[in-house]
PDB file of C-alpha atoms in Angstrom:
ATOM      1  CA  UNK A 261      76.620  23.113 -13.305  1.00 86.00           C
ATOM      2  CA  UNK A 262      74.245  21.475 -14.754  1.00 90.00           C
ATOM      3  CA  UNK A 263      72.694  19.635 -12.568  1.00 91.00           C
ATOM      4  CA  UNK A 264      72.574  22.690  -9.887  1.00 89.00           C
ATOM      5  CA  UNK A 265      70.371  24.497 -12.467  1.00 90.00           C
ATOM      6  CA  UNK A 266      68.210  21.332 -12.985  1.00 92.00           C
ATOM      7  CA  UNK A 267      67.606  21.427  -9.596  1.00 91.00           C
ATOM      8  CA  UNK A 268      66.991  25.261  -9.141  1.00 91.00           C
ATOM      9  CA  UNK A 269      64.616  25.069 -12.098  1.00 93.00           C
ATOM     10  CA  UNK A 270      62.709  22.331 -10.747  1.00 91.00           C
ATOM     11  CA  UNK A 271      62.401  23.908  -7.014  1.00 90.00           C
ATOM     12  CA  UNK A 272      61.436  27.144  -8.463  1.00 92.00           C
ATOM     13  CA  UNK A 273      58.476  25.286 -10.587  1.00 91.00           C
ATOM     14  CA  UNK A 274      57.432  23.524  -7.080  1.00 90.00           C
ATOM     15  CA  UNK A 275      57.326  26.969  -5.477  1.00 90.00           C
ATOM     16  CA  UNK A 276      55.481  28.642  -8.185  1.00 91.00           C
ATOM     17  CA  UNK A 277      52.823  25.727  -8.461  1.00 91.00           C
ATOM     18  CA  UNK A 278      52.357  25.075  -4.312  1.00 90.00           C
ATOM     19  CA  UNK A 279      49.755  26.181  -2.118  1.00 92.00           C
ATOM     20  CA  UNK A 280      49.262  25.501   1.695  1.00 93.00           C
ATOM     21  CA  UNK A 281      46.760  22.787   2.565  1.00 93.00           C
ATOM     22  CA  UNK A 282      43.557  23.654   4.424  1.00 94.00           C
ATOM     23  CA  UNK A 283      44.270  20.373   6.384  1.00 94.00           C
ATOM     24  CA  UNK A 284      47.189  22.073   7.784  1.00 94.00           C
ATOM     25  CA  UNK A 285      45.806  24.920   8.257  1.00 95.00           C
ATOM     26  CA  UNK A 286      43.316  23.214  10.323  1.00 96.00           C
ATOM     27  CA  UNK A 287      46.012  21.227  11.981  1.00 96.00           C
ATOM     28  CA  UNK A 288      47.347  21.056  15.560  1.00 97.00           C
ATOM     29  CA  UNK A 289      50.477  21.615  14.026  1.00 96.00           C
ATOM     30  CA  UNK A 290      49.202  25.063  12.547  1.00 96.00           C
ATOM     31  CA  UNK A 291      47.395  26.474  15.727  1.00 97.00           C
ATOM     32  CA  UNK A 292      50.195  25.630  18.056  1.00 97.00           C
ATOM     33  CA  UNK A 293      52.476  27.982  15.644  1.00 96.00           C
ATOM     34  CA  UNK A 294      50.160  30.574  15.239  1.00 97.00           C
ATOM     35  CA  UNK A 295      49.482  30.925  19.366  1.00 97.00           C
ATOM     36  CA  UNK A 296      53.713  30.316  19.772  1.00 96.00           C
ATOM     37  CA  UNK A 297      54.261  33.187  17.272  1.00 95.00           C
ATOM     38  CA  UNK A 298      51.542  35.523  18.727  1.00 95.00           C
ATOM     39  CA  UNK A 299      51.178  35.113  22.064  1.00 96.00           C
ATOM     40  CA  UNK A 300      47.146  34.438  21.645  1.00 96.00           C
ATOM     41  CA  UNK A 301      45.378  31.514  22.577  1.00 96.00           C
ATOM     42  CA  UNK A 302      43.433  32.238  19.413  1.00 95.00           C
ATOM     43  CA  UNK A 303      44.552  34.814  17.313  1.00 96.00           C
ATOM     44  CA  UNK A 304      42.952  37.092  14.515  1.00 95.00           C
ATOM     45  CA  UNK A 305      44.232  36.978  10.767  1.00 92.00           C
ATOM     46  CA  UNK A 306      46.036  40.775  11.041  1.00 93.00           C
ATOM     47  CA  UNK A 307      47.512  39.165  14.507  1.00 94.00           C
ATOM     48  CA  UNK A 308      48.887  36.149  12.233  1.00 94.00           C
ATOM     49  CA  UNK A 309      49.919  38.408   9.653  1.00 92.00           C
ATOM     50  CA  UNK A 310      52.151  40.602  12.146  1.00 90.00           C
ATOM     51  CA  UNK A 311      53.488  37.719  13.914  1.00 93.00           C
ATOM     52  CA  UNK A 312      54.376  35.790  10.541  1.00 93.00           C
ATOM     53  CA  UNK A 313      55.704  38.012   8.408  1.00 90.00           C
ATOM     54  CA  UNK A 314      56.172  41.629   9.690  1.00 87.00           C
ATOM     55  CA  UNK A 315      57.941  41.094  12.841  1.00 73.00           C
ATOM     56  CA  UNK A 316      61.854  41.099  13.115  1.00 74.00           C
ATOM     57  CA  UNK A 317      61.630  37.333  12.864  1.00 85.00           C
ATOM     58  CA  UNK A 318      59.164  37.023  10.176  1.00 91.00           C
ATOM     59  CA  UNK A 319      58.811  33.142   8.988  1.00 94.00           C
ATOM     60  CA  UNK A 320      60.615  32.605   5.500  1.00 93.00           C
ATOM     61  CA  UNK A 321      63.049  36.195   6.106  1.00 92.00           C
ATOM     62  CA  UNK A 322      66.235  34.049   6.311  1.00 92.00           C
ATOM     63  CA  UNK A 323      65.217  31.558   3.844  1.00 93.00           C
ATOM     64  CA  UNK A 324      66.501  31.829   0.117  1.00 94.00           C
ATOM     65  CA  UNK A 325      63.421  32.108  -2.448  1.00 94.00           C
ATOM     66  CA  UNK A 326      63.415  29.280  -4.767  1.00 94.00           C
ATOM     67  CA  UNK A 327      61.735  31.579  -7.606  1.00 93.00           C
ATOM     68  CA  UNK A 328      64.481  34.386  -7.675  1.00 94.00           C
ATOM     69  CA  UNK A 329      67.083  33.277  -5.440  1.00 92.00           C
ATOM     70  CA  UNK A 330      67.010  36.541  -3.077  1.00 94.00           C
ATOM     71  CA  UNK A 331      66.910  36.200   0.447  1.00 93.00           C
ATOM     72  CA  UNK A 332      63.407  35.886   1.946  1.00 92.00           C
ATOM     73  CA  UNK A 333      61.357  32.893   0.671  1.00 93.00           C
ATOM     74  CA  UNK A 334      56.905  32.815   1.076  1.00 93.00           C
ATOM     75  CA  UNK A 335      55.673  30.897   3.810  1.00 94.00           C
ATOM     76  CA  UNK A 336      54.590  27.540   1.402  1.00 94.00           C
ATOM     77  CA  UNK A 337      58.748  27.665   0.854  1.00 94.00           C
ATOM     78  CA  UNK A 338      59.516  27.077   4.646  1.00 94.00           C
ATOM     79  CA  UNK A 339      56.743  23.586   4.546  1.00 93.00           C
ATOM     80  CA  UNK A 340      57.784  20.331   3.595  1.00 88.00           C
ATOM     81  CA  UNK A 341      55.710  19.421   0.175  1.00 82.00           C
ATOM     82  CA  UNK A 342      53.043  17.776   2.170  1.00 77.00           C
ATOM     83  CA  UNK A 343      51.563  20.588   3.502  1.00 60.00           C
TER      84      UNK A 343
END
């Protein structure tokens, strides 16, 4: 018991304190997700912002939030730490 709230305290404190690089953002990695989840060869910020996060499918929807433990976690929750 112990131990699992170690470990929930700790990811929430990662989630709270992480951001999203701007080297991913500038990353092949990035662009090929943003023109897979839109459709566009180069899409607009409202485009990303549909196609992330208010479509069906959004990215972090079936993910459990590290901060409150509800489904639906932010995007930085769905990157490994590097990012």
């Amino acid at each position: 018991q112990q131990i699992s709230r170690s470990v929930s305290s700790i990811r929430k404190r990662q989630s709270e304190e992480s951001g999203i690089s701007l080297a991913y953002l500038l990353s092949t990695q990035f662009l090929e997700l943003a023109q897979r989840r839109t459709g566009k060869e180069d899409p607009t910020f409202y485009e990303l912002g549909d196609a992330f996060f208010l479509s069906g499918q959004g990215i972090g929807a079936s993910g459990v939030c590290p901060r409150d433990g509800e489904l639906g976690c932010s995007f930085v929750d769905t990157l490994p730490p590097k990012h």
